[in-house]
Short mmCIF file of C-alpha atoms in Angstrom, two decimals:
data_model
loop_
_atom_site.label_atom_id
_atom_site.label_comp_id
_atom_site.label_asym_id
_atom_site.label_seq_id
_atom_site.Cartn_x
_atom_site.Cartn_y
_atom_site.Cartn_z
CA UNK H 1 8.73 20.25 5.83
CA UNK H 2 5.98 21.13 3.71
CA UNK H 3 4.60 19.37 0.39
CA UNK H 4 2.16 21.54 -1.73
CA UNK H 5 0.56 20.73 -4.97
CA UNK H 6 -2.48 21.62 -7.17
CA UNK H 7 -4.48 18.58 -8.39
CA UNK H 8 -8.43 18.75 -9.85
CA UNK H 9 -8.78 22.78 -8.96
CA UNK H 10 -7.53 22.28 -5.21
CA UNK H 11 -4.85 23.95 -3.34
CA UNK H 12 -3.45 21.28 -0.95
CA UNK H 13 -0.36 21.13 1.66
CA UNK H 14 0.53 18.43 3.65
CA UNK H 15 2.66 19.46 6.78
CA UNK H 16 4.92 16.55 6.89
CA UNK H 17 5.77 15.87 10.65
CA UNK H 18 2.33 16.99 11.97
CA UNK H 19 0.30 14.83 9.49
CA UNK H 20 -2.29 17.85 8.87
CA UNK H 21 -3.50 18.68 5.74
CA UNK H 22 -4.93 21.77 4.57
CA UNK H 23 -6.74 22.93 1.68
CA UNK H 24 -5.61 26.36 1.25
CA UNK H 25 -7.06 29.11 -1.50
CA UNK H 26 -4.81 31.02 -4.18
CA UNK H 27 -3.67 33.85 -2.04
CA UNK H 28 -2.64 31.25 1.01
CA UNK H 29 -0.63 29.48 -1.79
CA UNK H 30 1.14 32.17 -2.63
CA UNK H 31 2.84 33.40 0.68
CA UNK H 32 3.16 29.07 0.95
CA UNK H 33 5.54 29.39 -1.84
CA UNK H 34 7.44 32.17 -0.33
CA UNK H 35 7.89 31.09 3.04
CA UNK H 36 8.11 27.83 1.92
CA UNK H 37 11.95 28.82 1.59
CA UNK H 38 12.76 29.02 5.20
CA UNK H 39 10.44 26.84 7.16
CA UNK H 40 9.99 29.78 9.50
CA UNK H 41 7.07 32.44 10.26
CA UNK H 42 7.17 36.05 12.39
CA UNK H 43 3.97 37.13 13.87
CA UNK H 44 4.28 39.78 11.26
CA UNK H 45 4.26 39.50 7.53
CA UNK H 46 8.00 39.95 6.03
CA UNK H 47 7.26 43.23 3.97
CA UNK H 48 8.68 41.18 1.01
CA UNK H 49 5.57 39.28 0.92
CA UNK H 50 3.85 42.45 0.43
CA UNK H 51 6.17 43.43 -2.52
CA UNK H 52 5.93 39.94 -3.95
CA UNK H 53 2.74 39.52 -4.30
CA UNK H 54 1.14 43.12 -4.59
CA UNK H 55 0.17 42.87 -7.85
CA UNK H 56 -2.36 39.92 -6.98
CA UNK H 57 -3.82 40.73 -3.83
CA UNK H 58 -4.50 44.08 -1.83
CA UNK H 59 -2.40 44.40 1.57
CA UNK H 60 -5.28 44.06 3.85
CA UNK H 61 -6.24 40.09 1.97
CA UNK H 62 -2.25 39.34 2.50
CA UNK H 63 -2.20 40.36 5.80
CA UNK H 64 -5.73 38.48 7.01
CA UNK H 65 -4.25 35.29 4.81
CA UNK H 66 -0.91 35.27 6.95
CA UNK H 67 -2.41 35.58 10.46
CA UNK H 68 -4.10 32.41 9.19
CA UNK H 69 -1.11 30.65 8.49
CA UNK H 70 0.67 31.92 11.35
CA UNK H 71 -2.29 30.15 13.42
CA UNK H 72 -1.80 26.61 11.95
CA UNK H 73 2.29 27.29 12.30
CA UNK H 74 1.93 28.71 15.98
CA UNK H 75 -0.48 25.06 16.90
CA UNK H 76 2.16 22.92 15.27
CA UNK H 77 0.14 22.05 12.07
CA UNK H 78 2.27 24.31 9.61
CA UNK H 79 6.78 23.40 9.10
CA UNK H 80 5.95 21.42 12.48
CA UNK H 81 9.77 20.01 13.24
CA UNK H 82 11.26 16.28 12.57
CA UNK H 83 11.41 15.00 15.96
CA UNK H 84 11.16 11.54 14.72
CA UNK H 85 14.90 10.06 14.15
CA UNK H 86 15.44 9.61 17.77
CA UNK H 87 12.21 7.05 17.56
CA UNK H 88 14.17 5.55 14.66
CA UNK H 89 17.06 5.22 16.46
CA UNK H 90 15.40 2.57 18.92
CA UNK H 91 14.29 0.07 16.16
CA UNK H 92 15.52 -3.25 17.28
CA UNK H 93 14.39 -6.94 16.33
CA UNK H 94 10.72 -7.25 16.93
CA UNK H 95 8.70 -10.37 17.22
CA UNK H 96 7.59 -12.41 13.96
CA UNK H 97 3.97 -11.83 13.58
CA UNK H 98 3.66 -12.00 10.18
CA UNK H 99 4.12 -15.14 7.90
CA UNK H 100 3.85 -16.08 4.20
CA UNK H 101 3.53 -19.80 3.32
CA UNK H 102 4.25 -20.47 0.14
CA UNK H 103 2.14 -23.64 0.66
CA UNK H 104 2.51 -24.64 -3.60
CA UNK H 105 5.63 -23.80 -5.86
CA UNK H 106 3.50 -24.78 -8.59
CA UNK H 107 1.20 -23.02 -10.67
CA UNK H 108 -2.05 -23.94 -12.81
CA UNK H 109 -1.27 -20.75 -14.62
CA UNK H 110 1.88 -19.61 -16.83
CA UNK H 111 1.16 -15.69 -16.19
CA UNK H 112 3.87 -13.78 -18.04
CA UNK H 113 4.87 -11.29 -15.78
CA UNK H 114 4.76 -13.42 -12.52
CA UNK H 115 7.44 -12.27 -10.16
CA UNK H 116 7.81 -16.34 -8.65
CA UNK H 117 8.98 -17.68 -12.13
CA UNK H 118 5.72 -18.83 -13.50
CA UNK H 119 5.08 -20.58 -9.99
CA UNK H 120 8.37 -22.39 -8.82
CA UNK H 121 10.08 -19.27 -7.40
CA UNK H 122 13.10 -21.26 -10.03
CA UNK H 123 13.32 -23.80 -7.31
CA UNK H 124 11.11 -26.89 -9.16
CA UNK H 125 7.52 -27.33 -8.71
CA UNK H 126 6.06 -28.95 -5.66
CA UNK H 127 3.91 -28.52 -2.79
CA UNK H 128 4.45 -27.87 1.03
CA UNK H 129 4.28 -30.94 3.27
CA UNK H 130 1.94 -30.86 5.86
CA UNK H 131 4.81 -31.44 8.23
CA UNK H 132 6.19 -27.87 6.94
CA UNK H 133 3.34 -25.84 7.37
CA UNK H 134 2.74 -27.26 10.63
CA UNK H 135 6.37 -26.30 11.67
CA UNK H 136 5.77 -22.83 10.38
CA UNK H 137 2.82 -22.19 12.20
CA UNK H 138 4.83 -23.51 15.27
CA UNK H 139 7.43 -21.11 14.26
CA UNK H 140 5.29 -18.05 14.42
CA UNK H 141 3.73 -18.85 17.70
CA UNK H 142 7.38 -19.36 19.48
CA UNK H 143 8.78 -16.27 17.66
CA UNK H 144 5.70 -14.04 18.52
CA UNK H 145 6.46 -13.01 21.85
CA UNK H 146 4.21 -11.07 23.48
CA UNK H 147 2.32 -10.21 20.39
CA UNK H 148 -1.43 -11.86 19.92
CA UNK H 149 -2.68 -10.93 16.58
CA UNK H 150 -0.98 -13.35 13.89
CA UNK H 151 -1.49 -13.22 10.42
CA UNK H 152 -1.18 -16.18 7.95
CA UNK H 153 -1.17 -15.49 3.89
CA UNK H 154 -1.35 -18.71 1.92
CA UNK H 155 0.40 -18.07 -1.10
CA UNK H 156 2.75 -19.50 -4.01
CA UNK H 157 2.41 -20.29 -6.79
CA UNK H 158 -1.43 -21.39 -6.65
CA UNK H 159 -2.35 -22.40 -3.04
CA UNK H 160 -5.69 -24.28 -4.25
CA UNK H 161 -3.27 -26.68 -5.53
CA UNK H 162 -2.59 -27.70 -2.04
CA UNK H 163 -5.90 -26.89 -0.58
CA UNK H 164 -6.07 -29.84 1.82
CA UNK H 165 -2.69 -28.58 3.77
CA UNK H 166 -4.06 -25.45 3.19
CA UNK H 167 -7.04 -26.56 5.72
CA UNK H 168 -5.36 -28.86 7.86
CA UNK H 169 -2.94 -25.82 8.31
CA UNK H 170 -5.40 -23.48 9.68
CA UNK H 171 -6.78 -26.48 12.00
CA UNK H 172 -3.92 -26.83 13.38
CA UNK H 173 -3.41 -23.19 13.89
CA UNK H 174 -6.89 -23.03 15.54
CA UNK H 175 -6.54 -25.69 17.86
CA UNK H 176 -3.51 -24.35 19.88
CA UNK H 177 -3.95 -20.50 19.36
CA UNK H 178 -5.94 -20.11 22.82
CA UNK H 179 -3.70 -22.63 24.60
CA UNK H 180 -0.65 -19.91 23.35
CA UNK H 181 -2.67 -16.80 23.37
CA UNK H 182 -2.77 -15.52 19.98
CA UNK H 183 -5.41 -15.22 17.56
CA UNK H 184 -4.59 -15.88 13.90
CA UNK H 185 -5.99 -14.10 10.61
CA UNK H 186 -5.52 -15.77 7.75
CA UNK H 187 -5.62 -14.68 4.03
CA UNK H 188 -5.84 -16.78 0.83
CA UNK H 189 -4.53 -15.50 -2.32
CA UNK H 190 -5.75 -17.24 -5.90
CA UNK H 191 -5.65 -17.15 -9.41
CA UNK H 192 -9.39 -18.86 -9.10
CA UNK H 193 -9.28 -21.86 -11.54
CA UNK H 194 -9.38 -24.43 -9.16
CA UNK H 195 -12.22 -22.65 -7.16
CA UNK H 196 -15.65 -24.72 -6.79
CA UNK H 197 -18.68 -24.50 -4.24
CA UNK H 198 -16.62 -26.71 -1.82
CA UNK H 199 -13.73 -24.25 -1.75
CA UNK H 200 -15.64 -20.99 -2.01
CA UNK H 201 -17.48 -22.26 1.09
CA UNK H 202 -14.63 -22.88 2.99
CA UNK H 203 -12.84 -19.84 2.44
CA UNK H 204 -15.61 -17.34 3.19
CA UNK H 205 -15.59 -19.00 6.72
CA UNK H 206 -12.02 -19.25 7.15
CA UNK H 207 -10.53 -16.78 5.65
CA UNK H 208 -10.10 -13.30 6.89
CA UNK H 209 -8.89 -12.07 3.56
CA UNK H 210 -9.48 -13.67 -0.18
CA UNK H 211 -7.03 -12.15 -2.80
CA UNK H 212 -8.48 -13.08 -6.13
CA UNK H 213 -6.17 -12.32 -9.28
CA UNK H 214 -7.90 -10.80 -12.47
CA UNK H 215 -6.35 -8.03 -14.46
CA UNK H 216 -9.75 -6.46 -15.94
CA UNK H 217 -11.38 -6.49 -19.36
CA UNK H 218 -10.75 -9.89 -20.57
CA UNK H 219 -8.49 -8.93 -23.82
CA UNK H 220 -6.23 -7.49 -21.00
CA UNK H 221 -6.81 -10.24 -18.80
CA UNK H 222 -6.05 -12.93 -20.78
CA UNK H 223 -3.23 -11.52 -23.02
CA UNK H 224 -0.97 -12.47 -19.98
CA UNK H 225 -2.41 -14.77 -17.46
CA UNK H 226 -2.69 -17.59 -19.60
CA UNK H 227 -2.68 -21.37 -18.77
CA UNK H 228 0.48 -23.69 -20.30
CA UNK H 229 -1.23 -24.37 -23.35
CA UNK H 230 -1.49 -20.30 -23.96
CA UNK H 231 -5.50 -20.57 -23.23
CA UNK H 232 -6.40 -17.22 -20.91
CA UNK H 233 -8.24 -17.49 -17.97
CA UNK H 234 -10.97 -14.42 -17.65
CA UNK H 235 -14.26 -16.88 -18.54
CA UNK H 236 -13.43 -19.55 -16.10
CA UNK H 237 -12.47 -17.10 -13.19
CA UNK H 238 -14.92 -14.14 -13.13
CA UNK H 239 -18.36 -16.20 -12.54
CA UNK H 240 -16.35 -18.26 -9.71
CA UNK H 241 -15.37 -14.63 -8.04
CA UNK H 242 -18.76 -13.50 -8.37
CA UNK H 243 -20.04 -16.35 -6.52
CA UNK H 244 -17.10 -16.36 -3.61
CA UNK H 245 -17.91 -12.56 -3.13
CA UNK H 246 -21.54 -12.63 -3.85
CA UNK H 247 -21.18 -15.03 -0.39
CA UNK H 248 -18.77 -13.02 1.26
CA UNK H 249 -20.61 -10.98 3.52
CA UNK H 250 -18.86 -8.43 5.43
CA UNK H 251 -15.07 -10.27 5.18
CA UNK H 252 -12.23 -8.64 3.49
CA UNK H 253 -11.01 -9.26 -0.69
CA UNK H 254 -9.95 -7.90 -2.97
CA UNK H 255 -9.78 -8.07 -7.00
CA UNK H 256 -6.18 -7.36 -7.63
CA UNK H 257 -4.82 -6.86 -10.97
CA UNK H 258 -1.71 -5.72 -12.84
CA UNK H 259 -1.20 -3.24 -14.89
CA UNK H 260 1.71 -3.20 -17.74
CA UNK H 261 2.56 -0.62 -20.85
CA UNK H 262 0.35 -2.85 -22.62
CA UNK H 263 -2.66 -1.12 -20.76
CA UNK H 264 -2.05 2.56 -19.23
CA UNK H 265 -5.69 2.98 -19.68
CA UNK H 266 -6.57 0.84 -16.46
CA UNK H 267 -8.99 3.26 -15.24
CA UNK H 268 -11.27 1.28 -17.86
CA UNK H 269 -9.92 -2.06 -16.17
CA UNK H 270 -11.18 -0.51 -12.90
CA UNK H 271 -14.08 0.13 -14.37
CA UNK H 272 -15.07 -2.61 -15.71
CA UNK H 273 -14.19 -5.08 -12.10
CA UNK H 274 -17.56 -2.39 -11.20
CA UNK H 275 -19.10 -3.47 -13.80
CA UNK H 276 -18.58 -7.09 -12.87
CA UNK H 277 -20.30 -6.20 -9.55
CA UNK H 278 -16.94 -5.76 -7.54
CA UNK H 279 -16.21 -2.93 -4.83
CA UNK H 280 -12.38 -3.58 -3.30
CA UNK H 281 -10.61 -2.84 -6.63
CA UNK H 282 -6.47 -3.08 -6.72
CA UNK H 283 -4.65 -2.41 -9.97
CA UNK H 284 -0.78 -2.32 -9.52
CA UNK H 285 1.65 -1.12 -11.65
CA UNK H 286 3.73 -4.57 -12.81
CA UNK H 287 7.33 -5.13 -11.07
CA UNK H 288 9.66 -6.17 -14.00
CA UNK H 289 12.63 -6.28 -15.91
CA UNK H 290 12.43 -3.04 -17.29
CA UNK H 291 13.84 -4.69 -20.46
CA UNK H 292 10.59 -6.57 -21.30
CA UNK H 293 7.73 -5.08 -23.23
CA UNK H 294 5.41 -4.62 -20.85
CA UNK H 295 7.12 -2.70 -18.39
CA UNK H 296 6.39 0.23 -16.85
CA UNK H 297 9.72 2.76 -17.18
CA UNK H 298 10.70 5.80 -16.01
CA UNK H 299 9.35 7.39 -19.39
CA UNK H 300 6.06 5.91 -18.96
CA UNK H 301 5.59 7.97 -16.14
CA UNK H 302 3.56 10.97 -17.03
CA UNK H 303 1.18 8.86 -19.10
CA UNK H 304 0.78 6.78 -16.11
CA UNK H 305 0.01 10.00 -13.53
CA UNK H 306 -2.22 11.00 -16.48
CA UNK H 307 -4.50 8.02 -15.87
CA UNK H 308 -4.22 8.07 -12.26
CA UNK H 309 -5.50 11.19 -12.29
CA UNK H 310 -8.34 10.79 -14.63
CA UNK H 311 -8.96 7.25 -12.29
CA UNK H 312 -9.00 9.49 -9.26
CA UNK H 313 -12.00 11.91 -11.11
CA UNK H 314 -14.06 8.59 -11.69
CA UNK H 315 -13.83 8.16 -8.33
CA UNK H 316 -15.17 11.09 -7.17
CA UNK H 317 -17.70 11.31 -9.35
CA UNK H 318 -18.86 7.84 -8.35
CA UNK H 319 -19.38 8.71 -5.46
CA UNK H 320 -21.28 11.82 -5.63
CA UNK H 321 -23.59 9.56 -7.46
CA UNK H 322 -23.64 7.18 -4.86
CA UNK H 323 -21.79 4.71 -6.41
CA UNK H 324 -18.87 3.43 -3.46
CA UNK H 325 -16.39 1.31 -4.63
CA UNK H 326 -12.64 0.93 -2.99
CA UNK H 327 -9.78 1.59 -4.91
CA UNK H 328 -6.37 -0.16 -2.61
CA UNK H 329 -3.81 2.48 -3.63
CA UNK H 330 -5.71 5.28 -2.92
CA UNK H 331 -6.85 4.54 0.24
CA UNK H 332 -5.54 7.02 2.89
CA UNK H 333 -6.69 7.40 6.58
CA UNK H 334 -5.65 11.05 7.71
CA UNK H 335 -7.02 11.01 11.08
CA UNK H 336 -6.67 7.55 12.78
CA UNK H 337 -4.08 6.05 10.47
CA UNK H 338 -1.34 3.89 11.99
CA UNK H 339 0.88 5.52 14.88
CA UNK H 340 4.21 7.04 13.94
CA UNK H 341 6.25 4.19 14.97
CA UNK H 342 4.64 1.76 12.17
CA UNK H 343 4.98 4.18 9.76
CA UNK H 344 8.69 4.52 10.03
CA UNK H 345 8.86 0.55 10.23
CA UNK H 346 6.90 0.16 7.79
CA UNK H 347 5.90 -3.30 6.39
CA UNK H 348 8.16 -5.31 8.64
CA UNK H 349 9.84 -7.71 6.10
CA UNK H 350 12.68 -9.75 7.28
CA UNK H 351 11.74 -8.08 10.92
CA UNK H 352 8.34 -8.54 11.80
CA UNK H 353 7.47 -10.93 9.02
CA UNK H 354 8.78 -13.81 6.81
CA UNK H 355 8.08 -15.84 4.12
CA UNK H 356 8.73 -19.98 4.35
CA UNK H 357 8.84 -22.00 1.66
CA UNK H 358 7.66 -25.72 0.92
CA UNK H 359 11.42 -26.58 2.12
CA UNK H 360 10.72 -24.86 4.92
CA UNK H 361 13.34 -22.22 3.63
CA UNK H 362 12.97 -19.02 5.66
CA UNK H 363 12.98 -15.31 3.66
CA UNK H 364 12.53 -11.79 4.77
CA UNK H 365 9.44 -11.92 2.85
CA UNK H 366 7.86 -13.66 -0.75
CA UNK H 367 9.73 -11.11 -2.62
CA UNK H 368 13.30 -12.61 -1.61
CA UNK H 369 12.06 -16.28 -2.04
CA UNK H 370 14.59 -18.19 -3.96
CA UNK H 371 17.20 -15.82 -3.33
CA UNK H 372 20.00 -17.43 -1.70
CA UNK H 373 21.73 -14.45 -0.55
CA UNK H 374 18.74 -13.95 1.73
CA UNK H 375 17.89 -17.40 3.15
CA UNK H 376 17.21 -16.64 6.46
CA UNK H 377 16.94 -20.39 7.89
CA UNK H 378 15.07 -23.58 8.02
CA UNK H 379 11.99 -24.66 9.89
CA UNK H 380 13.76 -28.09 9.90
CA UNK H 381 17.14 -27.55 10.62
CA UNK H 382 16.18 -24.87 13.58
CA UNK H 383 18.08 -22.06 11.75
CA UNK H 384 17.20 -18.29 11.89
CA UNK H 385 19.91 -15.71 11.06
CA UNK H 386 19.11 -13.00 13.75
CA UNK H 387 21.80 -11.08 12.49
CA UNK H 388 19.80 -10.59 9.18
CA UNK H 389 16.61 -9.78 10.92
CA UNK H 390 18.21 -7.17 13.06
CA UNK H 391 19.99 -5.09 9.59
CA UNK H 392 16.06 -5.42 8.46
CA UNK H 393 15.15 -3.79 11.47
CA UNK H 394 17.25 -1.34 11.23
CA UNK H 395 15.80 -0.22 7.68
CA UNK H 396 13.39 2.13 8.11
CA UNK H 397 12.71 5.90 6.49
CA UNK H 398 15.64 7.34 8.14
CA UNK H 399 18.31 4.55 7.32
CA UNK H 400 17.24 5.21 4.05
CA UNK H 401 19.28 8.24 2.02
CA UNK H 402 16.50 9.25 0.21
CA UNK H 403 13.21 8.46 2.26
CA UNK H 404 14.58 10.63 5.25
CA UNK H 405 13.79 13.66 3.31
CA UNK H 406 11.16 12.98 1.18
CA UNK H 407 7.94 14.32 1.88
CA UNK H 408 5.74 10.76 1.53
CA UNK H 409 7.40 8.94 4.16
CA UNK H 410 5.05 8.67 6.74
CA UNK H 411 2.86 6.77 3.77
CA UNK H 412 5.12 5.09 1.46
CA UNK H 413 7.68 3.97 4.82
CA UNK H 414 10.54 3.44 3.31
CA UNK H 415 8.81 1.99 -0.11
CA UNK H 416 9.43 -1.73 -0.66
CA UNK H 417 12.88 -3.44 0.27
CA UNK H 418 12.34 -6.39 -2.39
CA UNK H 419 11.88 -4.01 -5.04
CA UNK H 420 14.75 -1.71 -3.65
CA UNK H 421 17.00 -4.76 -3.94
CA UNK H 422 15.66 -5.73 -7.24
CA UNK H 423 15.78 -2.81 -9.07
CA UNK H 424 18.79 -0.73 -7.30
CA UNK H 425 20.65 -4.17 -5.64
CA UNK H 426 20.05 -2.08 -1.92
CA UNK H 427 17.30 -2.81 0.74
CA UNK H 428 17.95 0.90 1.69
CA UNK H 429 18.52 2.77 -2.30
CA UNK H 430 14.78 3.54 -3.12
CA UNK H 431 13.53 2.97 -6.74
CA UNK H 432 12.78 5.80 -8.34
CA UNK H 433 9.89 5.02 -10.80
CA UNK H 434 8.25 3.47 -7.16
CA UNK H 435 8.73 5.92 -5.49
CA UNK H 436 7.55 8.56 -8.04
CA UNK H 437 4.40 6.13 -8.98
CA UNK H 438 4.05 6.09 -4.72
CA UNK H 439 4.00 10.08 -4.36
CA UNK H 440 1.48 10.42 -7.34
CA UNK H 441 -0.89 8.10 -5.64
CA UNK H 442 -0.59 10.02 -2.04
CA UNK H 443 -1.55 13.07 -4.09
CA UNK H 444 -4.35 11.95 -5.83
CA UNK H 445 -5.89 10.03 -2.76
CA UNK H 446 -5.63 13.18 -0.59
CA UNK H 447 -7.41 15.49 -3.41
CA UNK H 448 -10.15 12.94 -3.30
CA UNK H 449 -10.24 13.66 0.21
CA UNK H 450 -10.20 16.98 -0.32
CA UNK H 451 -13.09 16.76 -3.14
CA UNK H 452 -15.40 14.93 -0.56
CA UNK H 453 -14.69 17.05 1.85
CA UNK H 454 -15.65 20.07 0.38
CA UNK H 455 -19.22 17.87 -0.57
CA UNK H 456 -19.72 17.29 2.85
CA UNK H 457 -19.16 13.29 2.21
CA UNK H 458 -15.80 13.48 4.05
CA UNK H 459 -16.13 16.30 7.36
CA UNK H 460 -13.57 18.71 7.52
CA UNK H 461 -11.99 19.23 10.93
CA UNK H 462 -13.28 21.93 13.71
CA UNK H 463 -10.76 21.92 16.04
CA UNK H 464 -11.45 21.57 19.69
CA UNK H 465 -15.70 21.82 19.03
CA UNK H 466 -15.41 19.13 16.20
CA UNK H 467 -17.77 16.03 16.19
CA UNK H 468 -17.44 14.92 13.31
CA UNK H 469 -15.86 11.67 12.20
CA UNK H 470 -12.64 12.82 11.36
CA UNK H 471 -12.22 14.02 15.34
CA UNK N 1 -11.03 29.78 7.99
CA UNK N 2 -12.11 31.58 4.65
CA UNK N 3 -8.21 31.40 3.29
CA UNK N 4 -7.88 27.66 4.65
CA UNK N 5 -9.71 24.51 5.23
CA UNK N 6 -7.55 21.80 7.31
CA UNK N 7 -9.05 18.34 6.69
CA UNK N 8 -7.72 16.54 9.72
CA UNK N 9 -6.43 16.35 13.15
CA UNK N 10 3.62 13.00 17.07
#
């Protein structure tokens, strides 16, 4: 399987089940989109290529043009085979190495498009014991196996509502990771308000990852994330993010945003997080009732590519000026990206991670909190439906009816399984306007690729004589 | 090649 496009003035094909892409000119395009048909090459031309296409290009160019494509089909690189469902077949329960605590179901902020219910998840406001989180981290360690690398995301609602239990979590963590032979990451996710010179402090040394919620230009901002007395948020939060990343040195964040209909022009909310003095940049489109205002439909969708598109130009334009700055959704590693196996399991929800909450209620991940048709079990009561976990396990790219065929599925894996439920009511019936919105960003993040590539910023590959970084 | 640039390297 091949997918081919044309984005910014480049000819690109990705050769699904090899990974390779290629950058291909007009008359390599061409015979693309006539071969295309069967997946299959002959050492010699089809003289129907000739006919097709003799009114663009003289023999000799179609001939020279196929031998090259009948190089990159002969090493694999060109309608390479799917010889990945038997892989697929073999996914089985694997260890818990993942964990969101949802260490506050309460919120200093009444955001309007906030997929936990303003903060509660609709189970009442409170905060995770101490007690809890300690059983969670427990939890993790005893469900791990063999694995070492753990990962931690405090979450809610607004963790630095709970920020003691939030560091007498990660204590405890620390103090009996060697003894069990793991090593824990943890990430902190925040709406800001609460954030002061004590906290920022703390969480540049502990955390591996800071998640800090702004939208973008403050009329956008602060049209939805609002406190309960309707007040918005942007003045208080941006000088406190400046400081925690000002101080951040080399450590992960990220400013992450959503974007709704009421701003399809959030190339200018990217824009202006640069401004701000920012450089890992997330915008995402908003997950919603489509019946609300500010949702993104399916008839939103070409005015959304539009701007993806025109973000994707500012990007590379940036950066032939020097300017870097990271945008999450178009990130895309093409040569040392994660092994085939990940990629058809994908994010691991339900499977490889959970999500607990202050109850110490177990879900397949912070998506499914509150829903009790997927309460997995309790921290307290020693529950764990393995059954569950295993049909989780089980739903990867080729369980799913329309990711088996579909060209992004080595990126997108599957898409998400909380959305899938929420928008089709099936883990395994992808969303379209996701999955559309997911293809559009592959696109655009391999043209940029392609764009620095061609200005030497990204090094194409050589082959066997290569030494560049991509090899 | 001059038709085809591949960008990267089961």
């Amino acid at each position: 399987m091949i997918h081919k496009y044309k984005l910014g003035g480049y000819n690109i094909c990705l050769d699904v089940h090899s990974g390779a892409v290629h950058v291909l000119d007009d008359a390599a395009y061409d015979i693309l989109d006539i071969l295309e048909k069967t997946e299959t090459m002959e050492k010699q031309p089809d003289e129907q290529i000739f006919v097709c296409l003799e009114d663009k290009y003289d023999r000799e160019e179609i001939a020279d043009t196929y031998d090259a494509l009948y190089e990159l089909y002969e090493n694999g690189l060109l309608f390479s085979p799917d010889d990945y469902e038997q892989f697929a077949g073999m996914m089985t329960k694997a260890p818990v190495k993942s964990m969101c605590i949802n260490i506050s179901h309460d919120c200093n902020l009444r955001c309007e498009y906030c997929f936990a219910a303003k903060g509660d998840f609709g189970q009442g406001r409170c905060l995770m014991p101490l007690e809890t989180a300690k059983k969670a981290i427990d939890f993790i360690i005893a469900n791990s196996g063999t694995r070492k690398n753990l990962e931690v995301d405090f979450f809610g609602g607004e963790p630095l509502m709970n920020f003691d239990v939030v560091k007498q979590t990660v204590e405890y963590a620390r103090s009996i990771e060697k003894k069990h032979n793991k090593h824990f990451r943890f990430t902190i996710t925040t709406n800001g308000l609460l954030l002061d010179d004590e906290k920022i402090e703390y969480i540049n040394r502990e955390m591996n990852n800071a998640v800090l919620s702004l939208d973008g230009r403050k009329e956008v901002n602060d049209r939805l994330r609002v406190t309960p007395n309707g007040k918005g948020c942007y003045d208080t939060i941006v000088p406190k993010y400046q400081k925690l990343v000002a101080g951040r040195g080399d450590k992960d964040y990220y400013i992450r945003g959503t974007f709704t209909k009421y701003n399809l022009d959030f190339t200018e909310d990217v824009l202006h997080f640069r401004d701000l003095g920012f450089e890992q940049l997330s915008i995402e489109p908003v997950v919603s009732d489509p019946k609300l205002d500010y949702s993104i439909k399916y008839e939103d969708l070409p005015r959304v590519f539009e701007e993806y598109e025109r973000l994707a130009h500012t990007i590379i334009s940036s950066r032939k000026k020097g300017d870097y700055y990271n945008f999450f959704h178009f990130m895309i590693d093409l040569n040392q990206g994660p092994c085939a196996i990940k990629r058809l399991r994908g994010c691991g929800c339900g499977n490889e991670y959970v999500a607990v909450t202050p109850q110490g209620d177990i879900y397949p991940c912070h998506q499914f909190v509150g829903n009790e048709d997927y309460k997995m079990g309790n921290l307290h009561d020693g529950t764990f439906n393995t059954a569950m976990k295993e049909d989780f396990a089980k739903a990867n790219v080729y369980s799913k009816e329309n990711c088996k065929d579909c060209w992004a599925k080595f990126y997108c894996s599957g898409g998400c399984n909380a959305n899938n439920y929420q928008y089709e009511g099936d883990i395994r019936k992808s969303h379209k306007t996701s999955c559309e919105l997911e293809k559009k960003r592959l696109e655009c993040a391999i043209m940029i690729k392609a764009a620095l590539a061609e200005d030497g910023d990204e090094t194409p590959c050589d082959g066997e004589d290569c030494f560049s970084a991509c090899c | 090649t001059k038709h085809i640039k591949t960008l990267n390297k089961k």
